[in-house]
Short mmCIF file of C-alpha atoms in Angstrom, two decimals:
data_model
loop_
_atom_site.label_atom_id
_atom_site.label_comp_id
_atom_site.label_asym_id
_atom_site.label_seq_id
_atom_site.Cartn_x
_atom_site.Cartn_y
_atom_site.Cartn_z
CA UNK P 119 0.00 0.00 0.00
CA UNK P 120 1.52 3.30 -1.05
CA UNK P 121 1.37 6.53 0.91
CA UNK P 122 -1.27 7.92 -1.45
CA UNK P 123 -3.42 4.85 -0.83
CA UNK P 124 -3.17 5.23 2.93
CA UNK P 125 -4.07 8.92 2.75
CA UNK P 126 -7.05 8.05 0.56
CA UNK P 127 -8.11 5.32 2.98
CA UNK P 128 -7.93 7.70 5.94
CA UNK P 129 -9.96 10.31 4.04
CA UNK P 130 -12.59 7.74 3.07
CA UNK P 131 -12.91 6.49 6.64
CA UNK P 132 -13.13 10.06 7.94
CA UNK P 133 -15.84 10.76 5.37
CA UNK P 134 -17.80 7.73 6.57
CA UNK P 135 -17.42 8.95 10.16
CA UNK P 136 -18.90 12.32 9.18
CA UNK P 137 -21.79 10.58 7.45
CA UNK P 138 -22.37 8.47 10.55
CA UNK P 139 -22.39 11.59 12.73
CA UNK P 140 -24.81 13.32 10.37
CA UNK P 141 -27.15 10.35 10.40
CA UNK P 142 -27.05 10.05 14.19
CA UNK P 143 -27.86 13.76 14.35
CA UNK P 144 -30.76 13.27 11.94
CA UNK P 145 -32.17 10.53 14.12
CA UNK P 146 -31.47 12.03 17.56
CA UNK P 147 -31.85 15.79 17.29
CA UNK P 148 -35.05 17.28 18.69
CA UNK P 149 -36.40 19.56 15.95
CA UNK P 150 -36.25 20.17 12.24
CA UNK P 151 -33.68 22.98 12.44
CA UNK P 152 -31.14 20.93 14.39
CA UNK P 153 -31.62 18.01 12.04
CA UNK P 154 -30.98 20.21 9.02
CA UNK P 155 -27.90 21.54 10.75
CA UNK P 156 -26.61 17.98 11.21
CA UNK P 157 -27.43 16.91 7.67
CA UNK P 158 -26.31 19.97 5.73
CA UNK P 159 -22.98 20.33 7.53
CA UNK P 160 -21.80 16.85 8.47
CA UNK P 161 -22.92 15.09 5.31
CA UNK P 162 -21.41 17.65 2.97
CA UNK P 163 -18.11 17.49 4.82
CA UNK P 164 -18.30 13.71 4.52
CA UNK P 165 -19.02 13.96 0.81
CA UNK P 166 -16.04 16.31 0.40
CA UNK P 167 -13.69 13.92 2.21
CA UNK P 168 -14.91 10.94 0.20
CA UNK P 169 -14.57 12.83 -3.09
CA UNK P 170 -11.03 13.89 -2.22
CA UNK P 171 -10.19 10.32 -1.18
CA UNK P 172 -11.55 8.92 -4.44
CA UNK P 173 -9.73 11.58 -6.45
CA UNK P 174 -6.43 10.57 -4.82
CA UNK P 175 -7.18 6.89 -5.50
CA UNK P 176 -7.97 7.54 -9.16
CA UNK P 177 -4.82 9.67 -9.67
CA UNK P 178 -6.42 11.26 -12.72
CA UNK P 179 -7.11 14.97 -13.15
CA UNK P 180 -10.22 14.41 -15.24
CA UNK P 181 -11.80 12.14 -12.62
CA UNK P 182 -10.78 14.59 -9.90
CA UNK P 183 -12.47 17.44 -11.75
CA UNK P 184 -15.67 15.41 -12.12
CA UNK P 185 -15.58 14.53 -8.41
CA UNK P 186 -15.16 18.21 -7.55
CA UNK P 187 -18.20 18.95 -9.69
CA UNK P 188 -20.13 16.20 -7.88
CA UNK P 189 -19.26 17.80 -4.56
CA UNK P 190 -20.25 21.29 -5.73
CA UNK P 191 -23.60 20.10 -7.09
CA UNK P 192 -24.26 18.16 -3.89
CA UNK P 193 -23.41 21.25 -1.87
CA UNK P 194 -25.72 23.39 -3.97
CA UNK P 195 -28.63 20.98 -3.69
CA UNK P 196 -28.13 20.55 0.06
CA UNK P 197 -27.95 24.32 0.62
CA UNK P 198 -31.09 25.13 -1.27
CA UNK P 199 -33.14 22.22 0.00
CA UNK P 200 -32.11 22.85 3.61
CA UNK P 201 -33.03 26.51 3.14
CA UNK P 202 -36.42 25.64 1.65
CA UNK P 203 -37.23 23.12 4.37
CA UNK P 204 -36.22 25.52 7.13
CA UNK P 205 -38.17 28.36 5.52
CA UNK P 206 -41.23 26.18 5.20
CA UNK P 207 -40.95 25.03 8.81
CA UNK P 208 -40.53 28.65 9.94
CA UNK P 209 -43.53 29.88 7.99
CA UNK P 210 -45.55 26.95 9.31
CA UNK P 211 -44.84 28.23 12.81
CA UNK P 212 -42.42 25.59 14.08
CA UNK P 213 -40.42 27.00 16.99
CA UNK P 214 -36.93 25.64 17.64
CA UNK P 215 -36.69 23.38 20.65
CA UNK P 216 -34.80 25.25 23.36
CA UNK P 217 -33.97 22.63 25.94
CA UNK P 218 -31.25 20.23 24.99
CA UNK P 219 -31.82 16.88 23.32
CA UNK P 220 -35.26 15.36 23.33
CA UNK P 221 -36.40 13.65 26.49
CA UNK P 222 -38.05 10.52 25.39
CA UNK S 269 -22.22 -19.59 -2.17
CA UNK S 270 -21.55 -17.09 -4.94
CA UNK S 271 -23.18 -13.74 -5.41
CA UNK S 272 -25.46 -14.87 -8.26
CA UNK S 273 -27.08 -17.41 -5.92
CA UNK S 274 -27.41 -14.73 -3.26
CA UNK S 275 -29.19 -12.39 -5.65
CA UNK S 276 -31.49 -15.19 -6.84
CA UNK S 277 -32.49 -15.88 -3.24
CA UNK S 278 -32.99 -12.14 -2.68
CA UNK S 279 -35.22 -12.02 -5.76
CA UNK S 280 -37.28 -14.89 -4.33
CA UNK S 281 -37.72 -13.14 -0.99
CA UNK S 282 -38.55 -9.81 -2.64
CA UNK S 283 -41.13 -11.47 -4.87
CA UNK S 284 -42.73 -13.07 -1.82
CA UNK S 285 -42.80 -9.70 -0.03
CA UNK S 286 -44.36 -8.13 -3.11
CA UNK S 287 -47.07 -10.77 -3.43
CA UNK S 288 -47.86 -10.56 0.26
CA UNK S 289 -48.02 -6.77 0.15
CA UNK S 290 -50.24 -6.85 -2.91
CA UNK S 291 -52.72 -9.08 -1.11
CA UNK S 292 -52.78 -7.57 2.37
CA UNK S 293 -52.30 -3.85 1.89
CA UNK S 294 -55.46 -1.83 1.58
CA UNK S 295 -54.14 1.43 0.22
CA UNK S 296 -53.75 1.42 -3.55
CA UNK S 297 -50.39 3.18 -3.43
CA UNK S 298 -49.00 0.40 -1.28
CA UNK S 299 -50.30 -2.07 -3.82
CA UNK S 300 -48.35 -0.13 -6.44
CA UNK S 301 -45.22 -0.40 -4.28
CA UNK S 302 -45.83 -4.14 -4.08
CA UNK S 303 -46.21 -4.52 -7.84
CA UNK S 304 -43.03 -2.53 -8.39
CA UNK S 305 -41.16 -4.68 -5.89
CA UNK S 306 -42.32 -7.84 -7.69
CA UNK S 307 -41.13 -6.36 -10.97
CA UNK S 308 -37.75 -5.39 -9.52
CA UNK S 309 -37.26 -8.89 -8.13
CA UNK S 310 -37.83 -10.40 -11.57
CA UNK S 311 -35.38 -7.89 -13.06
CA UNK S 312 -32.76 -8.99 -10.54
CA UNK S 313 -33.48 -12.63 -11.39
CA UNK S 314 -33.04 -11.99 -15.12
CA UNK S 315 -29.71 -10.24 -14.72
CA UNK S 316 -28.34 -12.49 -11.97
CA UNK S 317 -28.97 -15.71 -13.89
CA UNK S 318 -27.47 -14.45 -17.16
CA UNK S 319 -24.39 -16.33 -18.32
CA UNK S 320 -21.38 -14.10 -18.92
CA UNK S 321 -19.93 -14.35 -22.43
CA UNK S 322 -16.16 -14.66 -22.23
CA UNK S 323 -15.91 -12.47 -19.18
CA UNK S 324 -18.34 -9.84 -20.47
CA UNK S 325 -21.89 -9.46 -19.17
CA UNK S 326 -24.61 -10.68 -21.54
CA UNK S 327 -26.13 -7.49 -23.00
CA UNK S 328 -29.50 -9.02 -23.93
CA UNK S 329 -30.97 -9.45 -20.40
CA UNK S 330 -29.68 -6.03 -19.42
CA UNK S 331 -31.33 -4.39 -22.43
CA UNK S 332 -34.56 -6.27 -21.66
CA UNK S 333 -34.46 -5.06 -18.06
CA UNK S 334 -33.76 -1.50 -19.17
CA UNK S 335 -36.90 -1.72 -21.30
CA UNK S 336 -38.69 -3.23 -18.33
CA UNK S 337 -37.73 -0.38 -15.99
CA UNK S 338 -39.21 2.16 -18.39
CA UNK S 339 -42.38 0.10 -18.85
CA UNK S 340 -42.66 -0.22 -15.05
CA UNK S 341 -42.53 3.53 -14.57
CA UNK S 342 -45.13 4.01 -17.33
CA UNK S 343 -47.47 1.53 -15.69
CA UNK S 344 -46.87 3.06 -12.26
CA UNK S 345 -47.64 6.54 -13.57
CA UNK S 346 -50.89 5.31 -15.11
CA UNK S 347 -51.76 3.47 -11.89
CA UNK S 348 -51.15 6.60 -9.85
CA UNK S 349 -53.35 8.66 -12.17
CA UNK S 350 -56.11 6.05 -11.84
CA UNK S 351 -55.71 6.07 -8.06
CA UNK S 352 -55.97 9.87 -7.84
CA UNK S 353 -59.08 9.87 -10.03
CA UNK S 354 -60.66 7.11 -7.99
CA UNK S 355 -59.91 9.05 -4.84
CA UNK S 356 -61.56 12.11 -6.39
CA UNK S 357 -64.66 10.09 -7.23
CA UNK S 358 -65.05 8.06 -4.05
CA UNK S 359 -63.08 10.06 -1.47
CA UNK S 360 -60.70 7.25 -0.65
CA UNK S 361 -57.84 5.46 -2.30
CA UNK S 362 -58.77 1.91 -1.47
CA UNK S 363 -60.68 -0.79 -3.24
CA UNK S 364 -64.15 -1.34 -1.86
CA UNK S 365 -63.42 -4.67 -0.20
CA UNK S 366 -66.43 -4.65 2.08
CA UNK S 367 -68.88 -4.37 -0.80
CA UNK S 368 -67.82 -7.60 -2.40
CA UNK S 369 -69.73 -10.76 -1.60
CA UNK S 370 -67.98 -13.10 0.80
CA UNK S 371 -66.73 -15.95 -1.31
CA UNK S 372 -63.52 -16.44 0.62
CA UNK S 373 -64.72 -19.23 2.91
CA UNK M 150 -14.95 -11.95 0.52
CA UNK M 151 -15.55 -8.22 0.88
CA UNK M 152 -17.58 -8.41 -2.31
CA UNK M 153 -19.82 -11.08 -0.86
CA UNK M 154 -20.26 -9.08 2.33
CA UNK M 155 -21.22 -6.04 0.25
CA UNK M 156 -23.74 -8.16 -1.67
CA UNK M 157 -25.22 -9.39 1.59
CA UNK M 158 -25.46 -5.84 2.92
CA UNK M 159 -27.22 -4.65 -0.24
CA UNK M 160 -29.60 -7.61 -0.20
CA UNK M 161 -30.46 -7.16 3.47
CA UNK M 162 -31.23 -3.49 2.87
CA UNK M 163 -33.28 -4.35 -0.24
CA UNK M 164 -35.41 -6.76 1.76
CA UNK M 165 -35.72 -4.47 4.77
CA UNK M 166 -36.68 -1.49 2.62
CA UNK M 167 -39.21 -3.54 0.67
CA UNK M 168 -40.88 -4.67 3.89
CA UNK M 169 -40.82 -1.13 5.26
CA UNK M 170 -42.21 0.48 2.13
CA UNK M 171 -45.25 -1.78 2.27
CA UNK M 172 -45.70 -1.90 6.04
CA UNK M 173 -44.49 1.54 7.18
CA UNK M 174 -46.78 3.20 9.67
CA UNK M 175 -47.57 6.13 7.43
CA UNK M 176 -47.95 6.17 3.68
CA UNK M 177 -45.46 9.03 3.36
CA UNK M 178 -42.79 6.96 5.07
CA UNK M 179 -43.67 4.15 2.72
CA UNK M 180 -42.93 6.42 -0.25
CA UNK M 181 -39.60 7.45 1.25
CA UNK M 182 -38.63 3.83 1.84
CA UNK M 183 -39.64 3.00 -1.71
CA UNK M 184 -37.41 5.75 -3.10
CA UNK M 185 -34.49 4.51 -1.01
CA UNK M 186 -35.27 1.00 -2.24
CA UNK M 187 -34.75 2.30 -5.77
CA UNK M 188 -31.32 3.62 -4.77
CA UNK M 189 -30.42 0.28 -3.17
CA UNK M 190 -31.54 -1.45 -6.39
CA UNK M 191 -29.17 0.83 -8.23
CA UNK M 192 -26.32 -0.39 -5.99
CA UNK M 193 -27.38 -3.97 -6.69
CA UNK M 194 -27.17 -3.33 -10.44
CA UNK M 195 -23.71 -1.90 -10.02
CA UNK M 196 -22.70 -5.09 -8.19
CA UNK M 197 -24.32 -7.24 -10.88
CA UNK M 198 -22.03 -5.70 -13.49
CA UNK M 199 -24.82 -3.66 -15.08
CA UNK M 200 -23.82 0.04 -14.94
CA UNK M 201 -26.43 1.06 -17.52
CA UNK M 202 -29.14 -0.41 -15.34
CA UNK M 203 -27.68 1.23 -12.23
CA UNK M 204 -27.91 4.60 -13.90
CA UNK M 205 -31.39 3.99 -15.28
CA UNK M 206 -32.64 2.75 -11.92
CA UNK M 207 -31.22 5.75 -10.05
CA UNK M 208 -32.72 8.22 -12.53
CA UNK M 209 -35.98 6.49 -13.45
CA UNK M 210 -36.66 3.95 -10.72
CA UNK M 211 -35.77 6.15 -7.77
CA UNK M 212 -35.95 9.68 -9.14
CA UNK M 213 -38.88 9.89 -11.52
CA UNK M 214 -41.01 7.23 -9.82
CA UNK M 215 -40.40 8.89 -6.46
CA UNK M 216 -41.44 12.28 -7.79
CA UNK M 217 -44.56 10.79 -9.35
CA UNK M 218 -45.50 9.08 -6.09
CA UNK M 219 -44.90 12.22 -4.01
CA UNK M 220 -47.08 14.33 -6.26
CA UNK M 221 -49.81 11.67 -6.29
CA UNK M 222 -49.61 11.57 -2.48
CA UNK M 223 -49.98 15.33 -2.36
CA UNK M 224 -53.07 15.16 -4.56
CA UNK M 225 -54.48 12.40 -2.36
CA UNK M 226 -54.09 14.33 0.90
CA UNK M 227 -55.75 17.34 -0.69
CA UNK M 228 -58.81 15.18 -1.21
CA UNK M 229 -58.66 13.26 2.06
CA UNK M 230 -56.03 14.53 4.54
CA UNK M 231 -56.09 11.35 6.58
CA UNK M 232 -54.80 8.64 4.28
CA UNK M 233 -53.82 6.22 7.02
CA UNK M 234 -56.91 5.82 9.14
CA UNK M 235 -59.04 2.71 9.30
CA UNK M 236 -57.38 0.99 6.44
CA UNK M 237 -57.20 -2.44 8.00
CA UNK M 238 -58.56 -4.81 5.41
CA UNK M 239 -60.08 -8.09 6.51
CA UNK M 240 -57.05 -10.31 7.17
CA UNK M 241 -56.55 -12.87 4.50
CA UNK M 242 -55.54 -16.32 5.70
CA UNK M 243 -54.27 -17.18 2.24
CA UNK M 244 -51.86 -14.25 1.93
CA UNK M 245 -48.86 -15.83 3.64
CA UNK M 246 -49.10 -19.23 1.92
CA UNK M 247 -49.56 -17.59 -1.48
CA UNK M 248 -46.62 -15.27 -0.88
CA UNK M 249 -44.43 -18.17 0.26
CA UNK M 250 -45.40 -20.25 -2.76
CA UNK M 251 -44.76 -17.37 -5.16
CA UNK M 252 -41.39 -16.61 -3.60
CA UNK M 253 -40.44 -20.29 -3.66
CA UNK M 254 -41.43 -20.52 -7.33
CA UNK M 255 -39.17 -17.60 -8.24
CA UNK M 256 -36.34 -19.01 -6.15
CA UNK M 257 -36.60 -22.47 -7.70
CA UNK M 258 -36.68 -21.04 -11.22
CA UNK M 259 -33.65 -18.91 -10.50
CA UNK M 260 -31.64 -21.68 -8.83
CA UNK M 261 -32.51 -24.05 -11.65
CA UNK M 262 -31.35 -21.46 -14.17
CA UNK M 263 -28.05 -21.08 -12.33
CA UNK M 264 -27.38 -24.77 -11.77
CA UNK M 265 -28.43 -25.94 -15.21
CA UNK M 266 -25.71 -26.75 -17.70
CA UNK M 267 -24.47 -23.30 -18.79
CA UNK M 268 -26.09 -22.69 -22.13
CA UNK M 269 -24.18 -20.64 -24.65
CA UNK M 270 -25.92 -17.27 -24.75
CA UNK M 271 -26.43 -17.35 -28.51
CA UNK M 272 -28.12 -13.99 -28.93
CA UNK M 273 -25.67 -12.24 -26.63
CA UNK M 274 -22.71 -13.81 -28.41
CA UNK M 275 -24.11 -12.70 -31.74
CA UNK M 276 -24.50 -9.17 -30.42
CA UNK M 277 -20.96 -8.98 -29.08
CA UNK M 278 -19.54 -10.47 -32.29
CA UNK M 279 -21.37 -8.09 -34.60
CA UNK M 280 -21.02 -5.00 -32.45
CA UNK M 281 -17.73 -4.04 -34.06
CA UNK M 282 -19.29 -3.66 -37.49
CA UNK M 283 -21.91 -1.20 -36.22
CA UNK M 284 -19.50 1.40 -34.84
CA UNK M 285 -21.14 1.31 -31.40
CA UNK M 286 -19.16 0.52 -28.29
CA UNK M 287 -21.97 -0.09 -25.81
CA UNK M 288 -23.60 -3.46 -26.52
CA UNK M 289 -26.76 -2.45 -24.66
CA UNK M 290 -27.34 0.53 -26.92
CA UNK M 291 -26.69 -1.84 -29.79
CA UNK M 292 -29.35 -4.26 -28.57
CA UNK M 293 -31.85 -1.47 -27.88
CA UNK M 294 -31.49 0.32 -31.20
CA UNK M 295 -30.24 -2.28 -33.69
CA UNK M 296 -30.64 -5.90 -32.67
CA UNK M 297 -33.96 -5.63 -30.87
CA UNK M 298 -35.09 -2.26 -32.16
CA UNK M 299 -38.68 -3.41 -32.34
CA UNK M 300 -38.79 -3.73 -28.53
CA UNK M 301 -37.60 -0.19 -28.09
CA UNK M 302 -40.05 1.14 -30.66
CA UNK M 303 -42.90 -0.51 -28.77
CA UNK M 304 -41.47 0.73 -25.47
CA UNK M 305 -41.70 4.33 -26.65
CA UNK M 306 -45.23 3.58 -27.78
CA UNK M 307 -46.13 2.20 -24.35
CA UNK M 308 -44.72 5.31 -22.68
CA UNK M 309 -46.85 7.51 -24.93
CA UNK M 310 -49.90 5.30 -24.34
CA UNK M 311 -49.38 5.59 -20.58
CA UNK M 312 -49.32 9.37 -20.89
CA UNK M 313 -52.48 9.45 -23.00
CA UNK M 314 -54.30 7.06 -20.65
CA UNK M 315 -53.20 9.03 -17.59
CA UNK M 316 -54.50 12.20 -19.22
CA UNK M 317 -57.74 10.50 -20.08
CA UNK M 318 -58.42 9.63 -16.44
CA UNK M 319 -57.09 12.87 -14.93
CA UNK M 320 -59.77 15.39 -14.11
CA UNK M 321 -58.64 18.69 -15.56
CA UNK M 322 -59.61 21.06 -12.78
CA UNK M 323 -57.65 23.79 -11.06
CA UNK M 324 -54.44 22.70 -12.69
CA UNK M 325 -52.53 25.82 -11.91
CA UNK M 326 -52.63 25.87 -8.15
CA UNK M 327 -51.84 22.32 -7.23
CA UNK M 328 -48.15 22.02 -8.01
CA UNK M 329 -46.05 25.01 -7.12
CA UNK M 330 -44.47 25.69 -3.78
CA UNK M 331 -46.09 28.33 -1.63
CA UNK M 332 -43.28 30.81 -1.92
CA UNK M 333 -41.34 30.29 -5.11
CA UNK M 334 -39.77 33.71 -4.79
CA UNK M 335 -36.98 32.71 -2.44
CA UNK M 336 -33.84 34.20 -3.99
CA UNK M 337 -31.95 30.92 -3.59
CA UNK M 338 -34.34 29.09 -5.90
CA UNK M 339 -33.51 31.32 -8.81
CA UNK M 340 -29.80 30.84 -8.16
CA UNK M 341 -30.27 27.08 -7.97
CA UNK M 342 -32.14 27.00 -11.27
CA UNK M 343 -29.58 29.22 -12.95
CA UNK M 344 -26.88 26.66 -12.17
CA UNK M 345 -28.73 23.38 -12.17
CA UNK M 346 -30.77 23.72 -15.35
CA UNK M 347 -27.82 24.28 -17.72
CA UNK M 348 -25.84 21.63 -15.86
CA UNK M 349 -28.66 19.09 -16.19
CA UNK M 350 -28.98 19.76 -19.90
CA UNK M 351 -25.22 19.32 -20.23
CA UNK M 352 -25.28 16.05 -18.26
CA UNK M 353 -28.13 14.61 -20.28
CA UNK M 354 -26.51 15.47 -23.60
CA UNK M 355 -23.29 13.94 -22.31
CA UNK M 356 -25.16 10.77 -21.28
CA UNK M 357 -26.75 10.62 -24.71
CA UNK M 358 -23.47 11.00 -26.53
CA UNK M 359 -21.65 8.62 -24.18
CA UNK M 360 -24.40 6.02 -24.66
CA UNK M 361 -22.95 5.02 -28.02
CA UNK M 362 -19.64 3.92 -26.58
CA UNK M 363 -20.00 3.43 -22.83
CA UNK M 364 -22.58 3.67 -20.07
CA UNK M 365 -25.50 5.91 -20.90
CA UNK M 366 -28.20 6.25 -23.49
CA UNK M 367 -31.48 7.86 -24.39
CA UNK M 368 -33.41 6.58 -21.38
CA UNK M 369 -30.94 7.73 -18.77
CA UNK M 370 -30.52 11.06 -20.55
CA UNK M 371 -34.27 11.50 -20.89
CA UNK M 372 -34.79 10.79 -17.19
CA UNK M 373 -32.16 13.36 -16.19
CA UNK M 374 -33.75 15.92 -18.49
CA UNK M 375 -37.14 15.05 -17.01
CA UNK M 376 -35.76 15.72 -13.53
CA UNK M 377 -34.86 19.19 -14.75
CA UNK M 378 -38.40 19.67 -16.04
CA UNK M 379 -39.87 18.47 -12.75
CA UNK M 380 -37.71 21.03 -10.95
CA UNK M 381 -39.02 23.77 -13.25
CA UNK M 382 -42.61 22.70 -12.60
CA UNK M 383 -42.06 22.55 -8.83
CA UNK M 384 -40.52 26.00 -8.72
CA UNK M 385 -43.35 27.46 -10.75
CA UNK M 386 -41.34 28.25 -13.89
CA UNK M 387 -43.40 25.85 -15.96
CA UNK M 388 -47.08 25.42 -15.36
CA UNK M 389 -49.61 22.82 -16.36
CA UNK M 390 -51.81 24.01 -19.15
CA UNK M 391 -54.80 22.87 -21.07
CA UNK M 392 -54.02 24.81 -24.18
CA UNK M 393 -52.88 22.99 -27.28
CA UNK M 394 -49.22 23.64 -27.79
CA UNK M 395 -47.65 22.62 -31.10
CA UNK M 396 -44.20 22.70 -29.54
CA UNK M 397 -45.10 20.29 -26.72
CA UNK M 398 -46.91 17.92 -29.05
CA UNK M 399 -44.03 17.90 -31.51
CA UNK M 400 -41.66 17.12 -28.66
CA UNK M 401 -43.87 14.28 -27.47
CA UNK M 402 -44.07 12.66 -30.87
CA UNK M 403 -40.64 13.31 -32.31
CA UNK M 404 -39.07 10.20 -30.78
CA UNK M 405 -41.71 7.77 -31.98
CA UNK M 406 -42.04 9.38 -35.40
CA UNK M 407 -38.29 9.51 -36.00
CA UNK M 408 -37.96 5.87 -35.06
CA UNK M 409 -40.87 4.82 -37.30
CA UNK M 410 -39.80 6.89 -40.30
CA UNK M 411 -36.12 6.00 -40.15
CA UNK M 412 -37.11 2.39 -39.42
CA UNK M 413 -39.45 2.23 -42.43
CA UNK M 414 -37.06 3.92 -44.84
CA UNK M 415 -34.83 0.84 -45.41
CA UNK M 416 -37.84 -0.93 -46.96
CA UNK M 417 -37.56 1.53 -49.88
CA UNK M 418 -34.17 0.19 -50.95
CA UNK M 419 -34.95 -3.41 -50.20
CA UNK M 420 -33.42 -3.68 -46.74
CA UNK M 421 -35.28 -5.27 -43.83
CA UNK M 422 -37.47 -3.20 -41.52
CA UNK M 423 -35.62 -1.21 -38.83
CA UNK M 424 -32.22 -1.85 -40.40
CA UNK M 425 -30.94 1.54 -39.38
CA UNK M 426 -28.69 3.10 -42.03
CA UNK M 427 -25.68 4.00 -39.95
CA UNK M 428 -24.56 5.71 -36.79
CA UNK M 429 -26.18 9.05 -37.60
CA UNK M 430 -29.58 7.33 -37.56
CA UNK M 431 -28.89 5.84 -34.13
CA UNK M 432 -27.85 9.19 -32.67
CA UNK M 433 -30.76 10.97 -34.33
CA UNK M 434 -33.29 8.50 -32.94
CA UNK M 435 -31.70 8.55 -29.50
CA UNK M 436 -31.76 12.34 -29.36
CA UNK M 437 -35.38 12.45 -30.46
CA UNK M 438 -36.27 9.73 -27.95
CA UNK M 439 -34.52 11.62 -25.18
CA UNK M 440 -36.69 14.69 -25.81
CA UNK M 441 -39.87 12.63 -26.03
CA UNK M 442 -39.09 10.58 -22.90
CA UNK M 443 -38.25 13.68 -20.88
CA UNK M 444 -41.37 15.53 -21.99
CA UNK M 445 -43.62 12.51 -21.39
CA UNK M 446 -42.31 12.06 -17.86
CA UNK M 447 -42.70 15.76 -17.05
CA UNK M 448 -46.27 15.75 -18.37
CA UNK M 449 -47.03 12.63 -16.33
CA UNK M 450 -45.71 14.50 -13.29
CA UNK M 451 -47.68 17.65 -14.03
CA UNK M 452 -50.78 15.58 -14.75
CA UNK M 453 -51.56 17.77 -17.72
CA UNK M 454 -51.68 17.67 -21.47
CA UNK M 455 -49.46 20.62 -22.04
CA UNK M 456 -47.08 23.04 -20.40
CA UNK M 457 -46.72 26.78 -20.46
CA UNK M 458 -44.09 29.20 -19.25
CA UNK M 459 -44.86 31.21 -16.18
CA UNK M 460 -43.15 34.41 -15.25
CA UNK M 461 -41.66 35.29 -11.92
CA UNK M 462 -40.59 38.89 -11.79
#
């Protein structure tokens, strides 16, 4: 295993960890705003790490450029959809939960 | 056990789930899910049982399944339109089970 | 070993998602599970060495079908907000045995097909042997357009028939209000469209062009283009309309008509039906089919016979 491979492996694993954190946040956070926060931030960071890892593995500028495009489009879609969901929740009168994680 | 066998077994289980769902679910949209699941399981079966030709995948089953996916979405779209219209006419999206005569027993 | 574990993981999620989509507590959750099931199917295709199918499943099976189901759900809850209540049908004692028997039948057929003496795949071999002479690199595009072109012609016909039938049963009332978001004037939406729409068109044209040589083709491209149209409908840029539009109707028919006309033409100089005269014919038909497929899917989503532009100042 070369150094590039190990770096890629570490990046991929870190990306998976971010995805895991985002998913746990989605499942555990109390209200829609916190969940969006978890999804939009953690998952996009995870996607970035995985794209960089794959780009290193492929060792090809063309593939790397396409992966960068994938990340940018994902970022764009996540931004706008998170904004729309939050806006809709706000106009529907959802108030953010103030007291810590949900007590179930 | 190789992966083709695994996918065949998965297709069998999915088909069973689809048939069961088609029979027991009341809502028409769930029946559409069930029909789609049955279709997908047959698609998996077709592709998983294809014999590779000198290391390359057999293109014929894959082309057939590609056709099948498009036909499935056409049929689903028509089914959904029928369901919405039925709901507009009767107020609910279920088949009128209770009106049928009991010929089950 | 890792491959087998991955297969098992995909299969377990396929089965779990299938059960959930049928049995989920609320219908909306069922739809979500069904969409995710489509994505898991796409992974399964990738594992089964079928990248074309993976792409088609992700775009058509998960994307377009999901959008169609969501919009149908929205129309349903406008009629009857409570779609979940009192839907317990009389339990059927035969359901489980029938399901078991059906599943067993499929399993036995599949296992028999695997364990039987491996038959030479004659048609597939013929395709792969003759592919070189056609100038195509993707055998699946070759099968769809050249070797089994009749199937594809009928497939386009079925898609059109589904659209016409859906329109025939759709009640054409208050078309304009039912689709758009409440506040389409969020500044971000315009920015999103300004980037995504050109990009989607670029991706679909790329898929179409790539389809000749590698993964891609008219169906995947059409589905991606349809996703763009669905986005435009959802953000209120395109609206359902009842007015006859020559442009829309031409777009709907151009795929089928191109295929029929170019397919009939060889009869004039004594060639068999659908013997397409060269690569240009394949790319022409695929482009026309892409437009028709995309437009048909968008019209199915909008539940209308035509579309019109709507302005947002």
